[in-house]
mmCIF file of C-alpha atoms in Angstrom:
data_model
loop_
_atom_site.group_PDB
_atom_site.id
_atom_site.type_symbol
_atom_site.label_atom_id
_atom_site.label_comp_id
_atom_site.label_asym_id
_atom_site.label_seq_id
_atom_site.Cartn_x
_atom_site.Cartn_y
_atom_site.Cartn_z
ATOM 1 C CA UNK A 1 -4.728 28.343 8.692
ATOM 2 C CA UNK A 2 -7.602 27.864 6.244
ATOM 3 C CA UNK A 3 -10.319 25.766 7.930
ATOM 4 C CA UNK A 4 -10.686 23.764 4.705
ATOM 5 C CA UNK A 5 -7.061 22.599 5.043
ATOM 6 C CA UNK A 6 -6.565 19.789 7.557
ATOM 7 C CA UNK A 7 -2.782 19.344 7.119
ATOM 8 C CA UNK A 8 -0.169 21.885 6.148
ATOM 9 C CA UNK A 9 3.628 21.874 6.203
ATOM 10 C CA UNK A 10 5.826 24.950 6.101
ATOM 11 C CA UNK A 11 9.306 24.560 4.544
ATOM 12 C CA UNK A 12 9.666 21.065 5.979
ATOM 13 C CA UNK A 13 13.260 19.817 5.882
ATOM 14 C CA UNK A 14 15.090 16.711 7.054
ATOM 15 C CA UNK A 15 18.820 16.200 6.868
ATOM 16 C CA UNK A 16 20.851 13.090 7.700
ATOM 17 C CA UNK A 17 24.516 13.943 8.372
ATOM 18 C CA UNK A 18 24.440 16.727 5.829
ATOM 19 C CA UNK A 19 22.319 14.859 3.261
ATOM 20 C CA UNK A 20 19.022 16.630 2.541
ATOM 21 C CA UNK A 21 16.390 13.862 2.308
ATOM 22 C CA UNK A 22 13.583 16.428 2.216
ATOM 23 C CA UNK A 23 13.955 20.123 1.378
ATOM 24 C CA UNK A 24 11.400 22.889 1.846
ATOM 25 C CA UNK A 25 8.268 20.803 1.374
ATOM 26 C CA UNK A 26 5.028 22.799 1.551
ATOM 27 C CA UNK A 27 1.970 20.555 1.539
ATOM 28 C CA UNK A 28 -1.683 21.500 1.824
ATOM 29 C CA UNK A 29 -4.176 18.675 2.221
ATOM 30 C CA UNK A 30 -7.831 19.670 1.871
ATOM 31 C CA UNK A 31 -10.464 18.181 4.143
ATOM 32 C CA UNK A 32 -12.531 15.473 2.513
ATOM 33 C CA UNK A 33 -10.030 14.881 -0.295
ATOM 34 C CA UNK A 34 -7.748 12.078 -1.428
ATOM 35 C CA UNK A 35 -4.282 13.558 -1.843
ATOM 36 C CA UNK A 36 -1.523 11.427 -3.397
ATOM 37 C CA UNK A 37 2.190 11.872 -2.749
ATOM 38 C CA UNK A 38 4.183 10.273 -5.542
ATOM 39 C CA UNK A 39 7.711 10.184 -6.862
ATOM 40 C CA UNK A 40 10.519 7.935 -8.132
ATOM 41 C CA UNK A 41 12.876 5.946 -5.883
ATOM 42 C CA UNK A 42 14.542 8.158 -3.301
ATOM 43 C CA UNK A 43 12.085 10.996 -3.775
ATOM 44 C CA UNK A 44 11.545 11.418 -0.031
ATOM 45 C CA UNK A 45 7.934 10.234 0.204
ATOM 46 C CA UNK A 46 8.363 7.893 3.189
ATOM 47 C CA UNK A 47 10.550 10.481 4.915
ATOM 48 C CA UNK A 48 7.701 12.978 4.592
ATOM 49 C CA UNK A 49 5.296 10.435 6.091
ATOM 50 C CA UNK A 50 7.732 9.826 8.970
ATOM 51 C CA UNK A 51 7.960 13.575 9.569
ATOM 52 C CA UNK A 52 4.180 14.000 9.543
ATOM 53 C CA UNK A 53 3.636 11.159 12.026
ATOM 54 C CA UNK A 54 6.648 12.214 14.167
ATOM 55 C CA UNK A 55 8.649 9.024 13.688
ATOM 56 C CA UNK A 56 11.288 11.547 12.616
ATOM 57 C CA UNK A 57 11.864 15.044 13.943
ATOM 58 C CA UNK A 58 12.259 17.715 11.253
ATOM 59 C CA UNK A 59 15.581 19.495 10.912
ATOM 60 C CA UNK A 60 13.543 22.622 10.265
ATOM 61 C CA UNK A 61 10.049 23.627 9.282
ATOM 62 C CA UNK A 62 6.612 23.072 10.817
ATOM 63 C CA UNK A 63 3.703 20.633 10.583
ATOM 64 C CA UNK A 64 0.212 22.013 11.268
ATOM 65 C CA UNK A 65 -2.561 19.451 11.749
ATOM 66 C CA UNK A 66 -6.178 20.461 12.263
ATOM 67 C CA UNK A 67 -5.100 23.927 13.290
ATOM 68 C CA UNK A 68 -2.437 22.827 15.779
ATOM 69 C CA UNK A 69 1.344 22.897 15.462
ATOM 70 C CA UNK A 70 2.450 19.268 15.963
ATOM 71 C CA UNK A 71 6.084 19.783 14.956
ATOM 72 C CA UNK A 72 7.324 18.718 18.420
ATOM 73 C CA UNK A 73 4.473 16.372 19.360
ATOM 74 C CA UNK A 74 5.140 12.701 20.260
ATOM 75 C CA UNK A 75 3.942 10.034 17.758
ATOM 76 C CA UNK A 76 1.375 8.534 20.163
ATOM 77 C CA UNK A 77 -0.152 11.939 20.840
ATOM 78 C CA UNK A 78 -0.318 12.707 17.121
ATOM 79 C CA UNK A 79 -2.216 9.471 16.593
ATOM 80 C CA UNK A 80 -4.622 10.282 19.431
ATOM 81 C CA UNK A 81 -5.316 13.637 17.760
ATOM 82 C CA UNK A 82 -6.552 11.740 14.719
ATOM 83 C CA UNK A 83 -3.588 11.495 12.332
ATOM 84 C CA UNK A 84 -3.460 7.731 11.778
ATOM 85 C CA UNK A 85 -0.987 5.912 9.531
ATOM 86 C CA UNK A 86 -0.734 2.535 7.844
ATOM 87 C CA UNK A 87 2.597 1.046 6.752
ATOM 88 C CA UNK A 88 4.006 -0.607 3.621
ATOM 89 C CA UNK A 89 4.141 -3.946 5.461
ATOM 90 C CA UNK A 90 0.758 -5.065 6.695
ATOM 91 C CA UNK A 91 0.617 -4.566 10.474
ATOM 92 C CA UNK A 92 -2.043 -6.865 11.940
ATOM 93 C CA UNK A 93 -1.934 -9.367 14.806
ATOM 94 C CA UNK A 94 -1.608 -12.634 12.829
ATOM 95 C CA UNK A 95 -2.683 -14.965 15.660
ATOM 96 C CA UNK A 96 -5.847 -13.038 16.424
ATOM 97 C CA UNK A 97 -9.064 -13.160 14.421
ATOM 98 C CA UNK A 98 -10.080 -10.303 12.155
ATOM 99 C CA UNK A 99 -12.788 -9.441 14.682
ATOM 100 C CA UNK A 100 -10.333 -9.355 17.575
ATOM 101 C CA UNK A 101 -7.948 -7.121 15.616
ATOM 102 C CA UNK A 102 -10.751 -4.586 15.243
ATOM 103 C CA UNK A 103 -11.924 -4.939 18.846
ATOM 104 C CA UNK A 104 -8.419 -4.207 20.144
ATOM 105 C CA UNK A 105 -8.278 -1.048 17.990
ATOM 106 C CA UNK A 106 -11.692 0.053 19.297
ATOM 107 C CA UNK A 107 -10.550 -0.623 22.852
ATOM 108 C CA UNK A 108 -7.500 1.604 22.309
ATOM 109 C CA UNK A 109 -9.463 4.575 20.958
ATOM 110 C CA UNK A 110 -11.733 4.362 24.014
ATOM 111 C CA UNK A 111 -8.769 4.724 26.342
ATOM 112 C CA UNK A 112 -8.187 1.048 27.179
ATOM 113 C CA UNK A 113 -5.263 -1.289 26.688
ATOM 114 C CA UNK A 114 -5.437 -4.940 25.675
ATOM 115 C CA UNK A 115 -4.738 -7.382 28.495
ATOM 116 C CA UNK A 116 -5.138 -11.113 28.131
ATOM 117 C CA UNK A 117 -6.901 -11.330 31.494
ATOM 118 C CA UNK A 118 -9.462 -8.673 30.540
ATOM 119 C CA UNK A 119 -13.076 -9.775 30.882
ATOM 120 C CA UNK A 120 -14.418 -11.261 27.658
ATOM 121 C CA UNK A 121 -17.630 -9.269 28.161
ATOM 122 C CA UNK A 122 -15.659 -6.034 27.984
ATOM 123 C CA UNK A 123 -14.340 -6.896 24.526
ATOM 124 C CA UNK A 124 -17.739 -8.248 23.450
ATOM 125 C CA UNK A 125 -19.148 -4.770 23.977
ATOM 126 C CA UNK A 126 -17.297 -3.716 20.830
ATOM 127 C CA UNK A 127 -18.716 -6.470 18.631
ATOM 128 C CA UNK A 128 -21.398 -4.479 16.843
ATOM 129 C CA UNK A 129 -19.062 -1.662 15.855
ATOM 130 C CA UNK A 130 -16.300 -4.106 14.889
ATOM 131 C CA UNK A 131 -18.632 -6.112 12.658
ATOM 132 C CA UNK A 132 -19.823 -2.915 10.953
ATOM 133 C CA UNK A 133 -16.221 -1.982 10.174
ATOM 134 C CA UNK A 134 -15.470 -5.456 8.837
ATOM 135 C CA UNK A 135 -18.544 -5.214 6.633
ATOM 136 C CA UNK A 136 -17.413 -1.778 5.396
ATOM 137 C CA UNK A 137 -14.174 -3.295 4.065
ATOM 138 C CA UNK A 138 -15.761 -6.482 2.743
ATOM 139 C CA UNK A 139 -14.537 -8.794 5.496
ATOM 140 C CA UNK A 140 -17.743 -9.611 7.352
ATOM 141 C CA UNK A 141 -17.586 -13.300 6.359
ATOM 142 C CA UNK A 142 -13.959 -13.509 7.575
ATOM 143 C CA UNK A 143 -14.608 -12.117 11.072
ATOM 144 C CA UNK A 144 -13.468 -15.298 12.862
ATOM 145 C CA UNK A 145 -10.564 -16.132 10.512
ATOM 146 C CA UNK A 146 -7.100 -15.604 11.942
ATOM 147 C CA UNK A 147 -5.541 -12.498 10.401
ATOM 148 C CA UNK A 148 -2.436 -14.479 9.483
ATOM 149 C CA UNK A 149 -4.537 -16.826 7.342
ATOM 150 C CA UNK A 150 -6.126 -14.045 5.266
ATOM 151 C CA UNK A 151 -4.987 -13.484 1.692
ATOM 152 C CA UNK A 152 -2.632 -10.523 1.313
ATOM 153 C CA UNK A 153 -5.228 -8.170 -0.138
ATOM 154 C CA UNK A 154 -7.631 -8.995 2.695
ATOM 155 C CA UNK A 155 -4.911 -8.349 5.272
ATOM 156 C CA UNK A 156 -4.530 -4.870 3.795
ATOM 157 C CA UNK A 157 -8.314 -4.445 3.981
ATOM 158 C CA UNK A 158 -8.193 -5.470 7.657
ATOM 159 C CA UNK A 159 -5.446 -2.944 8.291
ATOM 160 C CA UNK A 160 -7.604 -0.234 6.766
ATOM 161 C CA UNK A 161 -10.489 -1.341 8.975
ATOM 162 C CA UNK A 162 -8.314 -1.084 12.107
ATOM 163 C CA UNK A 163 -7.257 2.372 10.947
ATOM 164 C CA UNK A 164 -10.909 3.360 10.568
ATOM 165 C CA UNK A 165 -11.621 1.998 14.049
ATOM 166 C CA UNK A 166 -9.268 4.649 15.429
ATOM 167 C CA UNK A 167 -11.598 7.349 14.077
ATOM 168 C CA UNK A 168 -8.982 9.164 11.970
ATOM 169 C CA UNK A 169 -9.383 12.771 10.961
ATOM 170 C CA UNK A 170 -6.668 12.057 8.394
ATOM 171 C CA UNK A 171 -5.624 8.595 7.151
ATOM 172 C CA UNK A 172 -2.079 8.214 5.861
ATOM 173 C CA UNK A 173 -1.825 5.164 3.608
ATOM 174 C CA UNK A 174 1.709 4.096 2.732
ATOM 175 C CA UNK A 175 1.806 2.016 -0.477
ATOM 176 C CA UNK A 176 -1.611 0.380 0.087
ATOM 177 C CA UNK A 177 -1.396 -1.741 -3.093
ATOM 178 C CA UNK A 178 2.292 -2.700 -2.908
ATOM 179 C CA UNK A 179 2.957 -6.315 -3.904
ATOM 180 C CA UNK A 180 -0.593 -7.039 -5.026
ATOM 181 C CA UNK A 181 -1.916 -8.760 -8.117
ATOM 182 C CA UNK A 182 -4.389 -7.030 -10.405
ATOM 183 C CA UNK A 183 -7.472 -8.439 -8.656
ATOM 184 C CA UNK A 184 -6.324 -7.355 -5.194
ATOM 185 C CA UNK A 185 -5.297 -3.924 -6.505
ATOM 186 C CA UNK A 186 -8.787 -3.388 -7.906
ATOM 187 C CA UNK A 187 -10.389 -4.587 -4.652
ATOM 188 C CA UNK A 188 -8.266 -2.322 -2.438
ATOM 189 C CA UNK A 189 -8.721 0.657 -4.781
ATOM 190 C CA UNK A 190 -12.492 0.275 -4.514
ATOM 191 C CA UNK A 191 -12.154 -0.113 -0.746
ATOM 192 C CA UNK A 192 -10.137 3.109 -0.409
ATOM 193 C CA UNK A 193 -12.709 4.937 -2.505
ATOM 194 C CA UNK A 194 -15.487 3.766 -0.174
ATOM 195 C CA UNK A 195 -13.480 4.513 2.959
ATOM 196 C CA UNK A 196 -12.751 8.049 1.717
ATOM 197 C CA UNK A 197 -16.413 9.092 1.816
ATOM 198 C CA UNK A 198 -16.600 11.754 4.509
ATOM 199 C CA UNK A 199 -12.928 11.297 5.350
ATOM 200 C CA UNK A 200 -9.530 12.692 4.297
ATOM 201 C CA UNK A 201 -6.730 10.503 2.928
ATOM 202 C CA UNK A 202 -3.099 11.225 2.145
ATOM 203 C CA UNK A 203 -1.505 8.310 0.336
ATOM 204 C CA UNK A 204 1.877 7.330 -1.030
ATOM 205 C CA UNK A 205 1.262 5.098 -4.042
ATOM 206 C CA UNK A 206 3.450 3.759 -6.880
ATOM 207 C CA UNK A 207 0.679 2.549 -9.169
ATOM 208 C CA UNK A 208 -0.366 5.339 -11.529
ATOM 209 C CA UNK A 209 -3.659 3.673 -12.401
ATOM 210 C CA UNK A 210 -4.605 3.719 -8.724
ATOM 211 C CA UNK A 211 -3.501 7.342 -8.404
ATOM 212 C CA UNK A 212 -5.402 8.446 -11.500
ATOM 213 C CA UNK A 213 -8.530 6.646 -10.251
ATOM 214 C CA UNK A 214 -8.504 7.960 -6.687
ATOM 215 C CA UNK A 215 -6.554 11.189 -6.231
ATOM 216 C CA UNK A 216 -8.199 14.616 -6.215
ATOM 217 C CA UNK A 217 -4.762 16.218 -5.975
ATOM 218 C CA UNK A 218 -1.258 14.913 -6.517
ATOM 219 C CA UNK A 219 2.036 16.222 -5.160
ATOM 220 C CA UNK A 220 5.125 15.032 -7.007
ATOM 221 C CA UNK A 221 8.483 14.788 -5.267
ATOM 222 C CA UNK A 222 11.922 14.158 -6.760
ATOM 223 C CA UNK A 223 15.201 14.027 -4.858
ATOM 224 C CA UNK A 224 13.469 15.348 -1.732
ATOM 225 C CA UNK A 225 12.062 18.430 -3.405
ATOM 226 C CA UNK A 226 8.689 19.551 -4.694
ATOM 227 C CA UNK A 227 8.498 18.933 -8.452
ATOM 228 C CA UNK A 228 4.885 19.423 -9.501
ATOM 229 C CA UNK A 229 1.338 19.527 -8.137
ATOM 230 C CA UNK A 230 -2.212 19.355 -9.422
ATOM 231 C CA UNK A 231 -4.717 16.826 -10.653
ATOM 232 C CA UNK A 232 -3.615 13.804 -12.696
ATOM 233 C CA UNK A 233 -4.009 15.549 -16.056
ATOM 234 C CA UNK A 234 -1.791 18.406 -14.870
ATOM 235 C CA UNK A 235 1.075 16.416 -13.396
ATOM 236 C CA UNK A 236 1.086 13.756 -16.120
ATOM 237 C CA UNK A 237 1.580 16.472 -18.730
ATOM 238 C CA UNK A 238 4.390 18.198 -16.835
ATOM 239 C CA UNK A 239 7.691 17.700 -18.706
ATOM 240 C CA UNK A 240 9.646 17.649 -15.430
ATOM 241 C CA UNK A 241 7.506 14.794 -14.143
ATOM 242 C CA UNK A 242 7.882 12.788 -17.348
ATOM 243 C CA UNK A 243 11.636 13.075 -17.193
ATOM 244 C CA UNK A 244 11.954 12.382 -13.453
ATOM 245 C CA UNK A 245 9.673 9.351 -13.448
ATOM 246 C CA UNK A 246 10.091 7.699 -16.758
ATOM 247 C CA UNK A 247 13.183 9.258 -18.294
ATOM 248 C CA UNK A 248 11.196 10.072 -21.418
ATOM 249 C CA UNK A 249 10.938 13.129 -23.602
ATOM 250 C CA UNK A 250 8.204 15.675 -22.815
ATOM 251 C CA UNK A 251 6.339 14.611 -25.972
ATOM 252 C CA UNK A 252 5.670 11.149 -24.516
ATOM 253 C CA UNK A 253 2.467 10.988 -22.415
ATOM 254 C CA UNK A 254 2.436 9.164 -19.090
ATOM 255 C CA UNK A 255 -0.188 6.446 -19.101
ATOM 256 C CA UNK A 256 -2.070 5.363 -15.950
ATOM 257 C CA UNK A 257 -0.954 1.743 -16.425
ATOM 258 C CA UNK A 258 2.681 2.795 -15.879
ATOM 259 C CA UNK A 259 3.849 1.942 -12.343
ATOM 260 C CA UNK A 260 6.100 4.273 -10.414
ATOM 261 C CA UNK A 261 8.002 2.307 -7.777
ATOM 262 C CA UNK A 262 8.715 4.085 -4.523
#
């Protein structure tokens, strides 16, 4: 495996009772890049994410992460190896402060487990690192606010911060701007761009403006199969992509403001 490639799949397939949700997907994600996985409804994007993070076992094919075959590895072990995923629905502890959410994540990466009777001093030891992470995602002033009381966009920012706390080699972001207004979309887009410095991100995203702003490389799926790949200019000019996404003639350009819903 090329050392510049952190994630690679070989003919990845997943069938459900004879239905091929994903067929012969061959991905290559370069280190230090933002790679977008896009496609219309039912394209197989979330299935691919589930296969990569081992929430689903492939029917056939292999997943190679950081030089190791993880095709049969358990989800928790995959995460400990540095392949960390966010979900479409924000996954934070709503009754804990933003700071405590980060401290629990830091505790986990250092081999601990959260227990309510744990010494407060033990958690306090993670304060400096937790506050730096909150500052990195623009949440320093909300450190003592309950996560459940944060605005939706800030909850997503907190989720990204907890992902960063786990020291990912590869961050998988599943619809990071789903359900957001324009202001939150712009805030989270800027946040992802900052978080990507020195890191690798694979993201599923429906908003073409976000994709065109962030992605170094885009893989397009349709009906569980590879349709097109390249930078935004390449895939947006591909007649197959235009027809699959927008149902338009090849002469009609795809504009970044068009939203592709997963």
